[in-house]
Amino acid sequence: MRPDFETTPKLGFGCMRLPLLDPNDQKSIDIEQFKQMVDAFIDGGGTYFDTAFVYHEGTSETALRQALVERYPREAYTVATKCLAWAAPDEATAKSNLATSLERMGLDYVDFYLLHNVGGERTAKFDAYGMWDFALRKKEEGLIKNVGFSMHDGPDALEALLTAHPQMDFVQLQVNYLDWDDPVVQARRCMEIAEAHGVPVVIMEPARGGRLVELPERVADVLRAASPESSLASWAYRFCMNQPNVLTVLSGMSNIEQVRENVADFQANRPFSAAEQEALDAAIETLRGMASVPCTNCRYCVKECPQGVVIPEILSLLNLELMTENRPFVKGLYSWQAAPGPASKCIACGACESMCPQGIDIVRELEVAAEHFE
């Protein structure tokens, strides 16, 4: 039976960017603050927690056990985790991820299990390793309640995958108001395909990696004029929460303040009025008129870079330059934010581009950054 998107709370807790005690150590999760975040989320009506085998170098799942599983009854929450078979060296390793994840989280079963970031060349590994049948078999054994997959690919790939694997219970897609009618992402078309197959959608990147929370003032002013009391984040989440066929909308929250704000927006959620929709349309038109690099900070590129170039940080600074139109200001930020791996270290090997879900011409963008900021 596929999950009920009518009763699942429309705000999900993404455990990809948890608070750290040491910003240079992804494993140094601030457990005490994370516990406060979990408490605020559950008190606010949330139940869906999303993690992955690789988040925080494997410690996100362990932290979730400490902050959630050991402190709440099993019926109080649902957990999603993921397997990146394309990153595993062999079939046995890929299939062992589930048992490891369950052990890390202290769970007898996982509510939602995703074959993570399929699409393009990555799908071949899932096929070769037999991951589709493996996940369904583990569902029959009771270790998984719902099997699905996530992808950053386009509608043709989604149609092919759902046709080839009709047993999928859900799918996780990148959806936000900027990508809705984007000719590359085609989020609207992807949503339509999922609904046609009767498969509910978990939405990721509703704020486009934070981009839709840090809007240029000329864009933000349009939204604020239409609804002065609404946060910029609420526009992004309301757009997604009120789409049909949505199971939940993930927010990658990094501190207690973000949890409280997102919970408040979730509790106050309502469809856009006609005036609000008109304002959002105007804001989108303005944003599309501004050149930008569509990086969502997934950080797959960093793992593949042999030179240690801090690619997401550099792409973010390129966007900041476009939005602020203030190169000296951004150059000052670049001097320290890109210090661990400046753009000029790029050797144009292309490893980053082969792993980029957004299809960004990273090598060229790094050349631009080196020219602008170094």
Short mmCIF file of C-alpha atoms in Angstrom, two decimals:
data_model
loop_
_atom_site.label_atom_id
_atom_site.label_comp_id
_atom_site.label_asym_id
_atom_site.label_seq_id
_atom_site.Cartn_x
_atom_site.Cartn_y
_atom_site.Cartn_z
CA MET A 1 0.00 0.00 0.00
CA ARG A 2 1.39 3.39 -0.97
CA PRO A 3 1.83 6.03 1.77
CA ASP A 4 -1.08 8.32 2.54
CA PHE A 5 -0.19 11.83 1.42
CA GLU A 6 -3.44 13.15 2.90
CA THR A 7 -2.41 12.42 6.51
CA THR A 8 1.39 12.77 6.44
CA PRO A 9 2.38 16.24 7.73
CA LYS A 10 3.51 18.42 4.84
CA LEU A 11 6.76 19.50 6.53
CA GLY A 12 9.61 17.00 6.67
CA PHE A 13 12.90 17.33 8.57
CA GLY A 14 15.93 16.93 6.29
CA CYS A 15 18.97 15.75 8.27
CA MET A 16 21.60 16.67 5.70
CA ARG A 17 22.87 19.94 7.20
CA LEU A 18 22.70 19.44 10.97
CA PRO A 19 24.36 21.87 13.43
CA LEU A 20 28.07 21.26 13.99
CA LEU A 21 30.33 21.86 16.96
CA ASP A 22 33.24 22.26 14.53
CA PRO A 23 32.33 23.73 11.13
CA ASN A 24 35.29 21.92 9.58
CA ASP A 25 34.23 18.50 10.86
CA GLN A 26 31.05 17.05 9.39
CA LYS A 27 30.97 14.38 12.09
CA SER A 28 30.87 16.88 14.98
CA ILE A 29 27.08 17.11 15.13
CA ASP A 30 25.76 19.20 18.01
CA ILE A 31 23.58 16.48 19.54
CA GLU A 32 22.11 18.65 22.28
CA GLN A 33 20.92 21.29 19.82
CA PHE A 34 19.71 18.55 17.49
CA LYS A 35 17.60 17.16 20.33
CA GLN A 36 16.01 20.59 20.81
CA MET A 37 15.33 20.75 17.07
CA VAL A 38 13.69 17.32 17.09
CA ASP A 39 11.54 18.29 20.06
CA ALA A 40 10.39 21.53 18.44
CA PHE A 41 9.63 19.74 15.18
CA ILE A 42 7.55 17.00 16.81
CA ASP A 43 5.81 19.48 19.13
CA GLY A 44 4.88 21.44 16.01
CA GLY A 45 3.20 18.44 14.39
CA GLY A 46 6.06 17.02 12.31
CA THR A 47 6.75 13.30 12.00
CA TYR A 48 8.89 12.71 8.87
CA PHE A 49 12.70 12.60 9.26
CA ASP A 50 14.90 12.22 6.20
CA THR A 51 18.53 11.07 6.37
CA ALA A 52 20.94 8.98 4.27
CA PHE A 53 23.75 6.47 4.61
CA VAL A 54 26.32 9.12 3.63
CA TYR A 55 24.99 12.30 5.30
CA HIS A 56 27.55 13.84 7.64
CA GLU A 57 29.91 11.04 6.61
CA GLY A 58 27.56 8.48 8.09
CA THR A 59 26.94 10.17 11.42
CA SER A 60 23.55 11.71 10.55
CA GLU A 61 21.92 8.31 11.08
CA THR A 62 23.70 7.83 14.40
CA ALA A 63 22.69 11.30 15.54
CA LEU A 64 19.09 10.56 14.60
CA ARG A 65 19.17 7.53 16.88
CA GLN A 66 20.37 9.67 19.78
CA ALA A 67 18.05 12.63 19.21
CA LEU A 68 14.92 10.81 18.04
CA VAL A 69 14.83 7.02 18.23
CA GLU A 70 16.08 6.70 21.81
CA ARG A 71 13.76 9.48 23.03
CA TYR A 72 10.40 8.91 21.33
CA PRO A 73 8.03 5.95 20.88
CA ARG A 74 8.23 4.34 17.44
CA GLU A 75 4.73 5.42 16.47
CA ALA A 76 5.63 9.11 16.95
CA TYR A 77 7.75 9.39 13.81
CA THR A 78 8.66 7.99 10.41
CA VAL A 79 12.20 7.75 9.07
CA ALA A 80 13.53 7.80 5.51
CA THR A 81 17.06 6.83 4.60
CA LYS A 82 18.87 6.23 1.32
CA CYS A 83 21.33 4.02 -0.51
CA LEU A 84 23.77 5.51 -3.04
CA ALA A 85 24.52 2.32 -4.94
CA TRP A 86 26.32 4.27 -7.66
CA ALA A 87 28.92 5.31 -5.07
CA ALA A 88 29.43 1.77 -3.72
CA PRO A 89 32.45 -0.19 -4.98
CA ASP A 90 30.50 -3.41 -5.43
CA GLU A 91 27.09 -5.06 -5.09
CA ALA A 92 27.73 -6.53 -1.66
CA THR A 93 28.63 -3.13 -0.24
CA ALA A 94 25.58 -1.47 -1.76
CA LYS A 95 23.26 -4.12 -0.33
CA SER A 96 24.91 -3.96 3.08
CA ASN A 97 23.96 -0.28 3.43
CA LEU A 98 20.45 -1.10 4.66
CA ALA A 99 21.61 -3.29 7.56
CA THR A 100 24.22 -0.69 8.50
CA SER A 101 21.65 2.10 8.41
CA LEU A 102 19.21 0.17 10.60
CA GLU A 103 21.98 -0.58 13.09
CA ARG A 104 23.14 3.04 13.19
CA MET A 105 19.59 4.29 13.80
CA GLY A 106 18.65 1.54 16.22
CA LEU A 107 15.59 0.59 14.16
CA ASP A 108 14.01 -2.74 13.25
CA TYR A 109 12.66 -1.28 10.02
CA VAL A 110 12.80 1.93 8.00
CA ASP A 111 9.56 3.59 6.91
CA PHE A 112 10.88 4.94 3.62
CA TYR A 113 13.89 3.55 1.76
CA LEU A 114 15.21 5.40 -1.27
CA LEU A 115 17.50 4.32 -4.06
CA HIS A 116 19.22 7.68 -4.07
CA ASN A 117 20.02 9.96 -7.00
CA VAL A 118 19.17 7.61 -9.83
CA GLY A 119 19.11 8.89 -13.39
CA GLY A 120 21.66 9.17 -16.17
CA GLU A 121 24.68 6.90 -15.89
CA ARG A 122 24.03 6.36 -12.17
CA THR A 123 20.97 4.20 -12.83
CA ALA A 124 23.16 1.52 -14.41
CA LYS A 125 24.76 0.71 -11.06
CA PHE A 126 21.36 0.21 -9.39
CA ASP A 127 20.38 -2.09 -12.24
CA ALA A 128 23.66 -4.02 -12.26
CA TYR A 129 23.57 -4.54 -8.50
CA GLY A 130 19.93 -5.66 -8.53
CA MET A 131 18.98 -2.94 -6.06
CA TRP A 132 15.35 -2.64 -7.20
CA ASP A 133 14.58 -6.30 -6.48
CA PHE A 134 16.68 -6.19 -3.32
CA ALA A 135 14.71 -3.30 -1.85
CA LEU A 136 11.38 -4.92 -2.73
CA ARG A 137 12.51 -8.20 -1.17
CA LYS A 138 13.48 -6.40 2.03
CA LYS A 139 10.04 -4.80 2.00
CA GLU A 140 8.49 -8.27 1.90
CA GLU A 141 10.70 -9.23 4.85
CA GLY A 142 9.42 -6.24 6.84
CA LEU A 143 12.69 -4.29 6.97
CA ILE A 144 11.27 -1.58 4.70
CA LYS A 145 7.72 -0.21 4.71
CA ASN A 146 7.86 1.87 1.52
CA VAL A 147 10.33 1.69 -1.38
CA GLY A 148 11.07 4.66 -3.59
CA PHE A 149 13.83 6.56 -5.35
CA SER A 150 15.14 10.09 -5.65
CA MET A 151 16.33 11.76 -8.82
CA HIS A 152 17.46 15.10 -10.21
CA ASP A 153 16.89 14.06 -13.81
CA GLY A 154 14.18 15.25 -16.20
CA PRO A 155 10.65 14.05 -16.98
CA ASP A 156 11.70 11.54 -19.66
CA ALA A 157 13.95 9.75 -17.17
CA LEU A 158 11.20 9.79 -14.53
CA GLU A 159 8.65 8.36 -16.96
CA ALA A 160 11.05 5.57 -17.92
CA LEU A 161 11.89 4.71 -14.32
CA LEU A 162 8.28 4.61 -13.11
CA THR A 163 7.30 2.53 -16.12
CA ALA A 164 10.14 0.08 -15.52
CA HIS A 165 9.49 -0.07 -11.76
CA PRO A 166 5.73 0.24 -11.14
CA GLN A 167 6.13 -1.20 -7.63
CA MET A 168 7.60 2.04 -6.32
CA ASP A 169 5.61 3.48 -3.41
CA PHE A 170 6.86 7.06 -3.70
CA VAL A 171 9.43 9.24 -5.44
CA GLN A 172 11.55 12.16 -4.24
CA LEU A 173 11.90 15.08 -6.66
CA GLN A 174 13.44 18.54 -6.79
CA VAL A 175 10.53 20.97 -6.89
CA ASN A 176 10.36 24.70 -6.20
CA TYR A 177 8.72 27.74 -7.74
CA LEU A 178 11.83 28.72 -9.68
CA ASP A 179 12.22 25.27 -11.27
CA TRP A 180 8.48 24.79 -11.85
CA ASP A 181 8.57 25.83 -15.51
CA ASP A 182 12.33 25.72 -15.99
CA PRO A 183 13.07 24.19 -19.41
CA VAL A 184 15.81 21.95 -17.98
CA VAL A 185 14.41 20.82 -14.62
CA GLN A 186 10.73 20.80 -15.72
CA ALA A 187 9.49 20.30 -12.16
CA ARG A 188 5.85 20.77 -13.16
CA ARG A 189 6.06 18.02 -15.78
CA CYS A 190 7.80 15.68 -13.33
CA MET A 191 5.02 16.22 -10.80
CA GLU A 192 2.42 15.48 -13.46
CA ILE A 193 4.14 12.23 -14.41
CA ALA A 194 4.34 11.05 -10.79
CA GLU A 195 0.65 11.79 -10.29
CA ALA A 196 -0.27 9.98 -13.52
CA HIS A 197 1.50 6.89 -12.16
CA GLY A 198 -0.29 7.25 -8.82
CA VAL A 199 3.01 7.74 -6.96
CA PRO A 200 3.11 10.42 -4.22
CA VAL A 201 6.04 12.83 -4.14
CA VAL A 202 8.46 13.83 -1.42
CA ILE A 203 9.73 17.27 -2.40
CA MET A 204 13.39 18.19 -1.94
CA GLU A 205 15.09 21.54 -2.56
CA PRO A 206 11.87 23.57 -2.02
CA ALA A 207 14.00 26.65 -1.33
CA ARG A 208 16.55 25.82 -4.06
CA GLY A 209 19.40 25.18 -1.65
CA GLY A 210 18.54 28.36 0.30
CA ARG A 211 18.52 30.54 -2.81
CA LEU A 212 14.82 31.37 -2.43
CA VAL A 213 15.37 32.50 1.15
CA GLU A 214 18.15 34.91 0.22
CA LEU A 215 16.49 36.75 -2.64
CA PRO A 216 17.77 39.97 -4.20
CA GLU A 217 16.05 42.93 -2.60
CA ARG A 218 14.24 43.91 -5.79
CA VAL A 219 12.68 40.44 -5.83
CA ALA A 220 12.06 40.20 -2.10
CA ASP A 221 10.33 43.59 -2.10
CA VAL A 222 7.69 42.27 -4.48
CA LEU A 223 6.80 39.43 -2.10
CA ARG A 224 6.97 41.56 1.03
CA ALA A 225 4.61 44.10 -0.48
CA ALA A 226 2.05 41.36 -1.14
CA SER A 227 2.37 39.77 2.31
CA PRO A 228 4.45 41.80 4.79
CA GLU A 229 4.04 39.27 7.59
CA SER A 230 5.30 36.29 5.55
CA SER A 231 8.93 35.17 5.58
CA LEU A 232 10.64 34.59 2.25
CA ALA A 233 11.00 30.92 3.20
CA SER A 234 7.25 30.60 3.68
CA TRP A 235 6.63 31.51 0.04
CA ALA A 236 8.86 28.65 -1.07
CA TYR A 237 7.31 26.10 1.28
CA ARG A 238 3.70 27.16 0.68
CA PHE A 239 4.21 26.80 -3.06
CA CYS A 240 5.26 23.17 -2.57
CA MET A 241 2.97 22.18 0.30
CA ASN A 242 -0.14 23.11 -1.64
CA GLN A 243 0.66 21.14 -4.78
CA PRO A 244 -1.43 17.99 -5.32
CA ASN A 245 0.04 14.53 -4.70
CA VAL A 246 2.66 15.76 -2.21
CA LEU A 247 3.62 13.41 0.62
CA THR A 248 5.85 15.91 2.43
CA VAL A 249 8.22 18.82 1.77
CA LEU A 250 11.74 18.48 3.12
CA SER A 251 13.54 21.31 4.86
CA GLY A 252 17.25 20.85 5.59
CA MET A 253 17.31 22.64 8.94
CA SER A 254 20.58 23.60 10.63
CA ASN A 255 19.57 25.27 13.90
CA ILE A 256 16.69 25.58 16.35
CA GLU A 257 15.65 28.98 14.95
CA GLN A 258 15.10 27.51 11.50
CA VAL A 259 12.99 24.72 12.96
CA ARG A 260 10.79 27.15 14.86
CA GLU A 261 10.33 29.37 11.81
CA ASN A 262 9.54 26.48 9.48
CA VAL A 263 7.13 24.92 11.96
CA ALA A 264 5.33 28.25 12.32
CA ASP A 265 5.08 28.59 8.54
CA PHE A 266 3.83 25.00 8.30
CA GLN A 267 1.15 25.57 10.92
CA ALA A 268 0.02 28.80 9.20
CA ASN A 269 0.11 27.27 5.73
CA ARG A 270 -2.64 28.22 3.31
CA PRO A 271 -2.96 28.36 -0.49
CA PHE A 272 -1.88 31.57 -2.19
CA SER A 273 -4.51 34.23 -2.70
CA ALA A 274 -4.91 35.64 -6.21
CA ALA A 275 -2.86 38.71 -5.23
CA GLU A 276 -0.12 36.56 -3.70
CA GLN A 277 0.06 34.35 -6.78
CA GLU A 278 0.37 37.44 -8.95
CA ALA A 279 3.22 38.71 -6.77
CA LEU A 280 4.98 35.35 -6.89
CA ASP A 281 4.69 35.25 -10.68
CA ALA A 282 6.25 38.70 -10.86
CA ALA A 283 9.07 37.67 -8.53
CA ILE A 284 9.79 34.57 -10.61
CA GLU A 285 9.92 36.61 -13.80
CA THR A 286 12.45 38.97 -12.20
CA LEU A 287 14.57 36.10 -10.92
CA ARG A 288 14.67 34.40 -14.29
CA GLY A 289 15.91 37.59 -15.79
CA MET A 290 18.98 37.40 -13.59
CA ALA A 291 21.76 35.07 -14.68
CA SER A 292 22.52 32.49 -12.01
CA VAL A 293 24.34 29.21 -11.44
CA PRO A 294 21.78 26.53 -10.42
CA CYS A 295 23.88 24.97 -7.64
CA THR A 296 21.89 23.44 -4.76
CA ASN A 297 24.90 22.62 -2.57
CA CYS A 298 24.42 18.84 -2.76
CA ARG A 299 28.24 18.59 -2.63
CA TYR A 300 28.58 15.53 -4.85
CA CYS A 301 31.15 17.50 -6.88
CA VAL A 302 33.39 18.04 -3.85
CA LYS A 303 33.72 14.31 -3.24
CA GLU A 304 35.05 13.78 -6.76
CA CYS A 305 37.42 16.77 -6.97
CA PRO A 306 41.07 15.59 -6.82
CA GLN A 307 42.25 19.16 -6.10
CA GLY A 308 39.95 19.87 -3.15
CA VAL A 309 38.34 22.87 -4.83
CA VAL A 310 35.46 24.18 -2.69
CA ILE A 311 33.10 24.19 -5.67
CA PRO A 312 29.71 24.88 -4.02
CA GLU A 313 31.10 27.81 -2.04
CA ILE A 314 32.63 29.31 -5.18
CA LEU A 315 29.45 28.87 -7.24
CA SER A 316 27.47 30.47 -4.42
CA LEU A 317 29.79 33.48 -4.48
CA LEU A 318 29.33 33.81 -8.24
CA ASN A 319 25.58 33.97 -7.64
CA LEU A 320 26.05 36.47 -4.84
CA GLU A 321 28.01 38.70 -7.20
CA LEU A 322 25.16 38.58 -9.72
CA MET A 323 22.56 39.38 -7.11
CA THR A 324 24.42 42.15 -5.29
CA GLU A 325 26.22 43.53 -8.35
CA ASN A 326 29.10 44.22 -5.97
CA ARG A 327 32.28 42.41 -7.02
CA PRO A 328 34.61 44.03 -4.43
CA PHE A 329 32.31 42.91 -1.62
CA VAL A 330 32.15 39.32 -2.90
CA LYS A 331 35.89 39.27 -3.61
CA GLY A 332 36.47 40.00 0.06
CA LEU A 333 34.33 37.02 1.03
CA TYR A 334 36.08 34.84 -1.54
CA SER A 335 39.46 35.58 0.01
CA TRP A 336 38.56 33.46 3.04
CA GLN A 337 35.60 31.30 2.02
CA ALA A 338 37.48 29.82 -0.94
CA ALA A 339 40.86 29.70 0.78
CA PRO A 340 40.80 25.90 1.38
CA GLY A 341 40.43 25.26 -2.38
CA PRO A 342 40.37 28.28 -4.70
CA ALA A 343 39.08 28.09 -8.26
CA SER A 344 42.56 28.40 -9.72
CA LYS A 345 43.42 24.92 -8.40
CA CYS A 346 40.99 23.37 -10.93
CA ILE A 347 42.78 21.12 -13.47
CA ALA A 348 39.68 20.82 -15.71
CA CYS A 349 39.46 17.04 -15.27
CA GLY A 350 35.65 17.17 -15.40
CA ALA A 351 35.11 14.71 -12.54
CA CYS A 352 32.84 17.23 -10.81
CA GLU A 353 30.67 17.72 -13.88
CA SER A 354 30.01 13.99 -14.26
CA MET A 355 28.51 13.95 -10.75
CA CYS A 356 26.57 17.23 -10.85
CA PRO A 357 22.77 16.62 -10.69
CA GLN A 358 22.18 20.11 -12.12
CA GLY A 359 24.39 19.64 -15.20
CA ILE A 360 26.42 22.77 -14.43
CA ASP A 361 29.42 23.69 -16.61
CA ILE A 362 31.53 23.75 -13.46
CA VAL A 363 34.94 24.03 -15.12
CA ARG A 364 33.86 27.15 -16.99
CA GLU A 365 32.28 28.67 -13.88
CA LEU A 366 35.51 28.11 -11.95
CA GLU A 367 37.42 29.90 -14.70
CA VAL A 368 35.06 32.85 -14.30
CA ALA A 369 35.49 32.83 -10.53
CA ALA A 370 39.28 32.80 -10.80
CA GLU A 371 39.10 35.72 -13.19
CA HIS A 372 36.70 37.73 -11.01
CA PHE A 373 38.01 37.04 -7.54
CA GLU A 374 41.69 36.04 -7.67
#
